[in-house]
């Protein structure tokens, strides 16, 4: 059977930078599947579905479909027709539907997920700020799948089907990211991450934009340090993980409490890292633990403690500062006193 690497080399030899279609196809093949994976019609359709998520390709689906079809036919001729193109749905024949009402999206996702579950398996569909639907699926072996769906659907065999149906995180029965699966999620609009996690180390990449440019590559990096990936994961985990048992949440709460206490005791060393802890907490509240009351209060207390520490230190040094100014003013160059701020800088900033 033909491998992805063979198609990748074929496209590479055609100078993929010459056209946006070829470049997108080349970057997709290089970024998502492994070169040793078997080349399948499903992979080609996945490429088309990812493309159709972008307004650029949705408006140019005729060009996209015809060019890739011509490329695949030439590839097939080179390999003695070993790759069957007949099952592939090319984008010019696909109808794209964007569901308008969120309640309809929930119903459509529920109907689709039901077809993907075996008897005895359970699922729940949850809204994520009315922007996307999150499906939590409990499999028979007690493993968990967390799938996300946006409003874009196609029609297959008379039924609605999500355009992108492979955005999923896999968890084992201990609610840890599975090391046996490849995970894929959208970490930001038009930025998709595909990765594997082994012993809390992540290997994978982030692809961006309609030409699937590689934005970031991770090679056995600590997951806790990859915040561009960690925060979207933690955001999804809020739907099924109790914050009181989440090590990341508990660690951040502990850092806030400890730093605030040290600054209130006058520890100048704690002040040095306080801004980092405060920034982490504020980012987490805005992007992960949305509206969390405890973390919001702790961040507020730390902010007040920093302000109070600075106020006390300014007050205690006020007298010496006044003496220093009195000594310096008579010796100041008269021209220096005439300097005024540049208004243009105010406009820029």
Tab-separated table of C-alpha atoms in Angstrom:
chain	number	residue	atom	x	y	z
A	1	UNK	CA	0.000	0.000	0.000
A	2	UNK	CA	1.120	3.536	-0.704
A	3	UNK	CA	2.414	5.654	2.175
A	4	UNK	CA	1.969	9.334	2.964
A	5	UNK	CA	5.718	9.837	2.507
A	6	UNK	CA	5.465	8.829	-1.155
A	7	UNK	CA	2.813	11.445	-1.863
A	8	UNK	CA	4.754	14.002	0.153
A	9	UNK	CA	7.871	13.455	-1.951
A	10	UNK	CA	5.817	13.617	-5.163
A	11	UNK	CA	4.356	17.006	-4.173
A	12	UNK	CA	7.760	18.238	-2.974
A	13	UNK	CA	9.273	17.539	-6.398
A	14	UNK	CA	6.628	19.795	-8.006
A	15	UNK	CA	7.876	22.967	-6.251
A	16	UNK	CA	4.897	23.354	-3.873
A	17	UNK	CA	5.682	27.045	-3.265
A	18	UNK	CA	4.453	27.823	-6.786
A	19	UNK	CA	0.731	27.798	-5.897
A	20	UNK	CA	-1.224	28.293	-2.643
A	21	UNK	CA	-3.084	25.000	-3.194
A	22	UNK	CA	0.070	22.973	-3.608
A	23	UNK	CA	1.755	24.697	-0.650
A	24	UNK	CA	-1.261	24.053	1.599
A	25	UNK	CA	-1.389	20.401	0.561
A	26	UNK	CA	2.352	19.953	1.103
A	27	UNK	CA	2.338	21.624	4.543
A	28	UNK	CA	-0.706	19.607	5.626
A	29	UNK	CA	0.906	16.287	4.626
A	30	UNK	CA	4.109	17.268	6.369
A	31	UNK	CA	2.411	18.595	9.512
A	32	UNK	CA	-0.401	16.194	10.423
A	33	UNK	CA	0.088	12.573	9.264
A	34	UNK	CA	3.300	10.598	9.752
A	35	UNK	CA	5.229	9.803	6.578
A	36	UNK	CA	4.900	6.068	7.332
A	37	UNK	CA	1.105	6.235	7.636
A	38	UNK	CA	-0.916	4.474	4.950
A	39	UNK	CA	-2.283	6.889	2.357
A	40	UNK	CA	-6.090	6.770	2.497
A	41	UNK	CA	-9.020	8.624	0.902
A	42	UNK	CA	-10.019	9.663	4.444
A	43	UNK	CA	-6.765	11.596	4.819
A	44	UNK	CA	-7.356	13.486	1.568
A	45	UNK	CA	-10.899	14.308	2.669
A	46	UNK	CA	-9.587	15.500	6.029
A	47	UNK	CA	-7.320	17.923	4.155
A	48	UNK	CA	-10.294	19.258	2.202
A	49	UNK	CA	-12.385	19.602	5.369
A	50	UNK	CA	-9.623	21.541	7.104
A	51	UNK	CA	-9.330	23.800	4.064
A	52	UNK	CA	-13.081	24.425	3.920
A	53	UNK	CA	-12.945	25.753	7.478
A	54	UNK	CA	-11.160	28.818	6.062
A	55	UNK	CA	-13.196	31.454	4.200
A	56	UNK	CA	-10.421	31.679	1.595
A	57	UNK	CA	-10.757	28.057	0.506
A	58	UNK	CA	-14.523	27.960	0.968
A	59	UNK	CA	-14.680	30.740	-1.637
A	60	UNK	CA	-12.154	28.996	-3.897
A	61	UNK	CA	-13.184	25.367	-3.489
A	62	UNK	CA	-13.403	24.818	-7.259
A	63	UNK	CA	-9.742	25.752	-7.714
A	64	UNK	CA	-8.726	23.758	-4.624
A	65	UNK	CA	-10.552	20.606	-5.704
A	66	UNK	CA	-9.501	20.638	-9.367
A	67	UNK	CA	-5.824	21.273	-8.638
A	68	UNK	CA	-5.520	18.568	-5.970
A	69	UNK	CA	-7.494	16.146	-8.146
A	70	UNK	CA	-5.155	16.775	-11.077
A	71	UNK	CA	-2.156	16.288	-8.763
A	72	UNK	CA	-3.529	13.010	-7.363
A	73	UNK	CA	-4.300	11.677	-10.841
A	74	UNK	CA	-0.701	12.296	-11.890
A	75	UNK	CA	0.550	10.717	-8.668
A	76	UNK	CA	-1.697	7.729	-9.292
A	77	UNK	CA	-0.405	7.363	-12.831
A	78	UNK	CA	3.163	7.400	-11.536
A	79	UNK	CA	2.335	4.546	-9.118
A	80	UNK	CA	0.305	2.399	-11.567
A	81	UNK	CA	-3.144	3.407	-10.258
A	82	UNK	CA	-2.527	1.942	-6.798
A	83	UNK	CA	-4.447	4.695	-5.031
A	84	UNK	CA	-8.214	4.550	-5.503
A	85	UNK	CA	-9.621	8.078	-5.875
A	86	UNK	CA	-13.276	7.110	-6.308
A	87	UNK	CA	-14.254	7.273	-2.578
A	88	UNK	CA	-12.884	10.819	-2.222
A	89	UNK	CA	-15.389	13.665	-1.977
A	90	UNK	CA	-13.714	16.654	-3.595
A	91	UNK	CA	-14.684	20.078	-2.198
A	92	UNK	CA	-16.463	21.250	-5.346
A	93	UNK	CA	-19.074	18.538	-4.682
A	94	UNK	CA	-19.450	19.203	-0.945
A	95	UNK	CA	-22.179	21.404	0.512
A	96	UNK	CA	-21.055	23.456	3.525
A	97	UNK	CA	-23.683	24.382	6.126
A	98	UNK	CA	-23.116	26.799	9.008
A	99	UNK	CA	-25.690	26.326	11.757
A	100	UNK	CA	-27.088	29.655	12.880
A	101	UNK	CA	-28.830	28.905	16.192
A	102	UNK	CA	-26.800	27.413	19.013
A	103	UNK	CA	-29.647	25.193	20.203
A	104	UNK	CA	-29.703	23.612	16.731
A	105	UNK	CA	-25.943	23.067	16.967
A	106	UNK	CA	-26.382	21.175	20.246
A	107	UNK	CA	-29.062	18.986	18.655
A	108	UNK	CA	-26.963	18.311	15.533
A	109	UNK	CA	-23.882	17.397	17.564
A	110	UNK	CA	-25.954	15.158	19.842
A	111	UNK	CA	-27.374	13.288	16.848
A	112	UNK	CA	-23.918	12.818	15.346
A	113	UNK	CA	-22.245	11.681	18.585
A	114	UNK	CA	-25.037	9.181	19.162
A	115	UNK	CA	-24.042	7.432	15.930
A	116	UNK	CA	-20.439	7.192	17.193
A	117	UNK	CA	-21.282	5.501	20.493
A	118	UNK	CA	-21.749	1.795	21.091
A	119	UNK	CA	-24.505	0.378	23.256
A	120	UNK	CA	-23.814	1.061	26.921
A	121	UNK	CA	-21.543	4.040	26.253
A	122	UNK	CA	-22.635	7.423	27.547
A	123	UNK	CA	-22.119	10.984	26.379
A	124	UNK	CA	-23.007	14.521	27.323
A	125	UNK	CA	-23.062	17.653	25.148
A	126	UNK	CA	-22.101	20.935	26.815
A	127	UNK	CA	-21.965	24.529	25.498
A	128	UNK	CA	-18.692	26.427	25.677
A	129	UNK	CA	-19.827	30.070	25.958
A	130	UNK	CA	-22.227	29.460	23.059
A	131	UNK	CA	-19.288	29.386	20.634
A	132	UNK	CA	-18.756	25.648	20.280
A	133	UNK	CA	-20.168	22.380	21.558
A	134	UNK	CA	-18.126	20.045	23.749
A	135	UNK	CA	-18.951	16.337	23.761
A	136	UNK	CA	-17.799	14.247	26.744
A	137	UNK	CA	-17.952	10.549	25.809
A	138	UNK	CA	-17.504	7.779	28.377
A	139	UNK	CA	-16.410	4.554	26.670
A	140	UNK	CA	-17.039	1.037	27.958
A	141	UNK	CA	-13.472	0.712	29.285
A	142	UNK	CA	-14.016	3.906	31.399
A	143	UNK	CA	-11.765	5.950	29.119
A	144	UNK	CA	-12.945	9.418	28.167
A	145	UNK	CA	-13.020	11.339	24.896
A	146	UNK	CA	-13.443	15.107	24.809
A	147	UNK	CA	-14.527	16.263	21.348
A	148	UNK	CA	-15.171	19.832	20.194
A	149	UNK	CA	-17.408	20.958	17.343
A	150	UNK	CA	-18.045	24.336	15.759
A	151	UNK	CA	-21.033	25.424	13.656
A	152	UNK	CA	-19.789	24.113	10.299
A	153	UNK	CA	-21.340	20.902	8.967
A	154	UNK	CA	-21.604	18.993	5.699
A	155	UNK	CA	-24.160	16.479	4.416
A	156	UNK	CA	-23.123	12.833	4.093
A	157	UNK	CA	-25.601	10.110	3.149
A	158	UNK	CA	-28.444	12.483	3.885
A	159	UNK	CA	-27.266	13.235	7.434
A	160	UNK	CA	-25.541	16.249	8.956
A	161	UNK	CA	-21.875	15.599	9.758
A	162	UNK	CA	-19.405	17.983	11.449
A	163	UNK	CA	-16.890	19.445	9.042
A	164	UNK	CA	-14.025	18.837	11.475
A	165	UNK	CA	-14.736	15.716	13.502
A	166	UNK	CA	-11.203	14.807	14.624
A	167	UNK	CA	-10.640	17.505	17.273
A	168	UNK	CA	-10.403	15.280	20.324
A	169	UNK	CA	-8.507	14.721	23.566
A	170	UNK	CA	-8.258	11.127	24.823
A	171	UNK	CA	-8.107	10.328	28.556
A	172	UNK	CA	-7.514	7.029	30.300
A	173	UNK	CA	-9.637	5.777	33.182
A	174	UNK	CA	-7.461	7.794	35.604
A	175	UNK	CA	-8.393	11.005	33.751
A	176	UNK	CA	-4.864	11.474	32.458
A	177	UNK	CA	-4.071	12.269	28.834
A	178	UNK	CA	-3.615	8.949	27.053
A	179	UNK	CA	-0.115	8.114	25.866
A	180	UNK	CA	-1.598	5.667	23.339
A	181	UNK	CA	-3.373	8.267	21.225
A	182	UNK	CA	-2.597	11.288	19.097
A	183	UNK	CA	-4.536	14.313	20.356
A	184	UNK	CA	-5.747	17.244	18.298
A	185	UNK	CA	-7.370	20.503	19.393
A	186	UNK	CA	-7.778	24.059	18.177
A	187	UNK	CA	-5.731	26.243	20.549
A	188	UNK	CA	-6.837	29.534	18.957
A	189	UNK	CA	-8.826	30.590	15.896
A	190	UNK	CA	-7.202	28.920	12.862
A	191	UNK	CA	-4.369	27.404	14.943
A	192	UNK	CA	-4.513	23.616	15.372
A	193	UNK	CA	-2.291	21.500	17.606
A	194	UNK	CA	-1.562	17.816	17.080
A	195	UNK	CA	0.499	16.087	19.759
A	196	UNK	CA	1.260	13.052	21.908
A	197	UNK	CA	1.912	13.065	25.652
A	198	UNK	CA	4.187	10.571	27.422
A	199	UNK	CA	5.175	11.055	31.080
A	200	UNK	CA	3.948	14.673	30.995
A	201	UNK	CA	6.257	15.406	28.039
A	202	UNK	CA	4.662	16.595	24.819
A	203	UNK	CA	5.763	16.039	21.215
A	204	UNK	CA	3.877	17.620	18.352
A	205	UNK	CA	3.303	20.814	16.426
A	206	UNK	CA	1.009	23.791	15.929
A	207	UNK	CA	-0.140	24.638	12.389
A	208	UNK	CA	-1.539	28.055	11.493
A	209	UNK	CA	-3.556	29.592	8.703
A	210	UNK	CA	-4.984	28.391	5.415
A	211	UNK	CA	-1.573	27.236	4.142
A	212	UNK	CA	-0.976	25.243	7.373
A	213	UNK	CA	2.278	26.947	8.277
A	214	UNK	CA	4.149	25.295	11.142
A	215	UNK	CA	3.955	27.788	14.001
A	216	UNK	CA	5.603	25.742	16.761
A	217	UNK	CA	7.245	22.359	17.089
A	218	UNK	CA	7.529	20.547	20.417
A	219	UNK	CA	9.949	17.691	20.969
A	220	UNK	CA	9.605	15.954	24.335
A	221	UNK	CA	8.926	19.258	26.114
A	222	UNK	CA	7.345	19.506	29.595
A	223	UNK	CA	3.637	20.065	29.036
A	224	UNK	CA	3.422	22.488	31.989
A	225	UNK	CA	5.811	24.859	30.169
A	226	UNK	CA	3.876	24.869	26.894
A	227	UNK	CA	1.173	27.325	27.925
A	228	UNK	CA	-0.118	27.799	24.358
A	229	UNK	CA	-1.154	24.154	24.520
A	230	UNK	CA	-1.684	23.704	28.273
A	231	UNK	CA	-4.299	26.447	28.679
A	232	UNK	CA	-6.675	25.146	25.970
A	233	UNK	CA	-6.358	21.643	27.459
A	234	UNK	CA	-7.114	22.899	30.969
A	235	UNK	CA	-9.997	24.924	29.570
A	236	UNK	CA	-11.638	21.726	28.277
A	237	UNK	CA	-10.862	19.822	31.462
A	238	UNK	CA	-13.057	22.271	33.392
A	239	UNK	CA	-16.054	20.404	32.002
A	240	UNK	CA	-15.222	17.165	33.817
A	241	UNK	CA	-12.357	17.722	36.313
A	242	UNK	CA	-13.076	19.095	39.801
A	243	UNK	CA	-10.807	22.097	40.353
A	244	UNK	CA	-10.190	20.997	43.920
A	245	UNK	CA	-8.398	17.927	42.563
A	246	UNK	CA	-6.610	19.663	39.669
A	247	UNK	CA	-2.864	19.843	40.512
A	248	UNK	CA	-2.328	22.870	38.236
A	249	UNK	CA	-5.147	24.803	39.886
A	250	UNK	CA	-4.032	23.884	43.401
A	251	UNK	CA	-0.413	24.825	42.661
A	252	UNK	CA	-1.446	28.246	41.323
A	253	UNK	CA	-3.670	28.887	44.350
A	254	UNK	CA	-0.782	27.912	46.658
A	255	UNK	CA	1.596	30.273	44.831
A	256	UNK	CA	-0.850	33.174	45.180
A	257	UNK	CA	-1.412	32.583	48.907
A	258	UNK	CA	2.290	32.117	49.695
A	259	UNK	CA	3.456	35.135	47.693
A	260	UNK	CA	0.788	37.399	49.193
A	261	UNK	CA	1.717	36.315	52.746
A	262	UNK	CA	5.439	36.918	52.158
A	263	UNK	CA	4.887	40.397	50.728
A	264	UNK	CA	2.632	41.329	53.657
A	265	UNK	CA	5.525	40.292	55.924
A	266	UNK	CA	7.818	42.695	54.036
A	267	UNK	CA	9.778	40.084	52.052
A	268	UNK	CA	11.500	41.994	49.238
A	269	UNK	CA	12.495	38.758	47.452
A	270	UNK	CA	8.857	37.754	47.090
A	271	UNK	CA	8.179	41.083	45.383
A	272	UNK	CA	10.570	40.100	42.583
A	273	UNK	CA	8.510	37.106	41.459
A	274	UNK	CA	5.081	38.431	42.516
A	275	UNK	CA	4.365	40.010	39.128
A	276	UNK	CA	4.982	36.647	37.414
A	277	UNK	CA	2.603	34.820	39.762
A	278	UNK	CA	-0.010	37.557	39.381
A	279	UNK	CA	0.251	37.456	35.590
A	280	UNK	CA	-0.151	33.647	35.577
A	281	UNK	CA	-3.229	33.899	37.774
A	282	UNK	CA	-4.875	36.642	35.712
A	283	UNK	CA	-4.215	34.734	32.485
A	284	UNK	CA	-5.643	31.568	34.018
A	285	UNK	CA	-8.820	33.355	35.151
A	286	UNK	CA	-9.300	34.883	31.692
A	287	UNK	CA	-8.533	31.762	29.654
A	288	UNK	CA	-8.837	28.634	31.804
A	289	UNK	CA	-10.697	28.959	35.106
A	290	UNK	CA	-13.232	31.436	33.782
A	291	UNK	CA	-14.696	33.603	36.536
A	292	UNK	CA	-13.230	31.471	39.335
A	293	UNK	CA	-14.079	33.356	42.530
A	294	UNK	CA	-11.278	31.995	44.722
A	295	UNK	CA	-8.521	32.735	42.221
A	296	UNK	CA	-9.999	36.164	41.453
A	297	UNK	CA	-9.993	37.057	45.152
A	298	UNK	CA	-6.450	35.765	45.694
A	299	UNK	CA	-5.212	37.732	42.682
A	300	UNK	CA	-6.917	40.860	44.033
A	301	UNK	CA	-5.327	40.351	47.473
A	302	UNK	CA	-1.890	39.939	45.923
A	303	UNK	CA	-2.371	43.074	43.824
A	304	UNK	CA	-3.315	45.041	46.941
A	305	UNK	CA	-0.379	43.608	48.905
A	306	UNK	CA	2.067	44.696	46.180
A	307	UNK	CA	0.548	48.204	46.114
A	308	UNK	CA	0.672	48.503	49.924
A	309	UNK	CA	4.296	47.318	50.013
A	310	UNK	CA	5.293	49.915	47.417
A	311	UNK	CA	3.353	52.673	49.210
A	312	UNK	CA	5.076	51.982	52.526
A	313	UNK	CA	8.517	51.989	50.936
A	314	UNK	CA	7.859	55.250	49.117
A	315	UNK	CA	6.619	56.839	52.354
A	316	UNK	CA	9.673	55.703	54.339
A	317	UNK	CA	12.049	57.082	51.742
A	318	UNK	CA	10.135	60.362	51.240
A	319	UNK	CA	12.258	62.484	53.612
A	320	UNK	CA	15.606	61.500	52.090
A	321	UNK	CA	14.113	62.008	48.641
A	322	UNK	CA	13.073	65.591	49.526
A	323	UNK	CA	16.582	66.352	50.807
A	324	UNK	CA	18.123	64.954	47.631
A	325	UNK	CA	15.856	67.070	45.417
A	326	UNK	CA	16.649	70.210	47.460
A	327	UNK	CA	20.355	69.594	46.995
A	328	UNK	CA	20.090	68.943	43.262
A	329	UNK	CA	17.754	71.718	42.097
A	330	UNK	CA	20.132	74.700	42.537
A	331	UNK	CA	22.771	72.876	40.511
A	332	UNK	CA	20.391	71.829	37.734
A	333	UNK	CA	20.990	73.262	34.296
A	334	UNK	CA	18.399	75.957	33.649
A	335	UNK	CA	17.696	74.526	30.166
A	336	UNK	CA	16.719	71.184	31.672
A	337	UNK	CA	13.816	72.847	33.465
A	338	UNK	CA	12.365	73.927	30.114
A	339	UNK	CA	12.051	70.398	28.696
A	340	UNK	CA	8.455	69.245	28.100
A	341	UNK	CA	7.141	65.831	26.938
A	342	UNK	CA	6.711	65.262	23.197
A	343	UNK	CA	3.003	65.168	22.397
A	344	UNK	CA	3.616	62.975	19.372
A	345	UNK	CA	4.777	60.185	21.675
A	346	UNK	CA	1.490	60.417	23.581
A	347	UNK	CA	-0.416	59.916	20.336
A	348	UNK	CA	1.665	56.877	19.413
A	349	UNK	CA	1.313	55.225	22.779
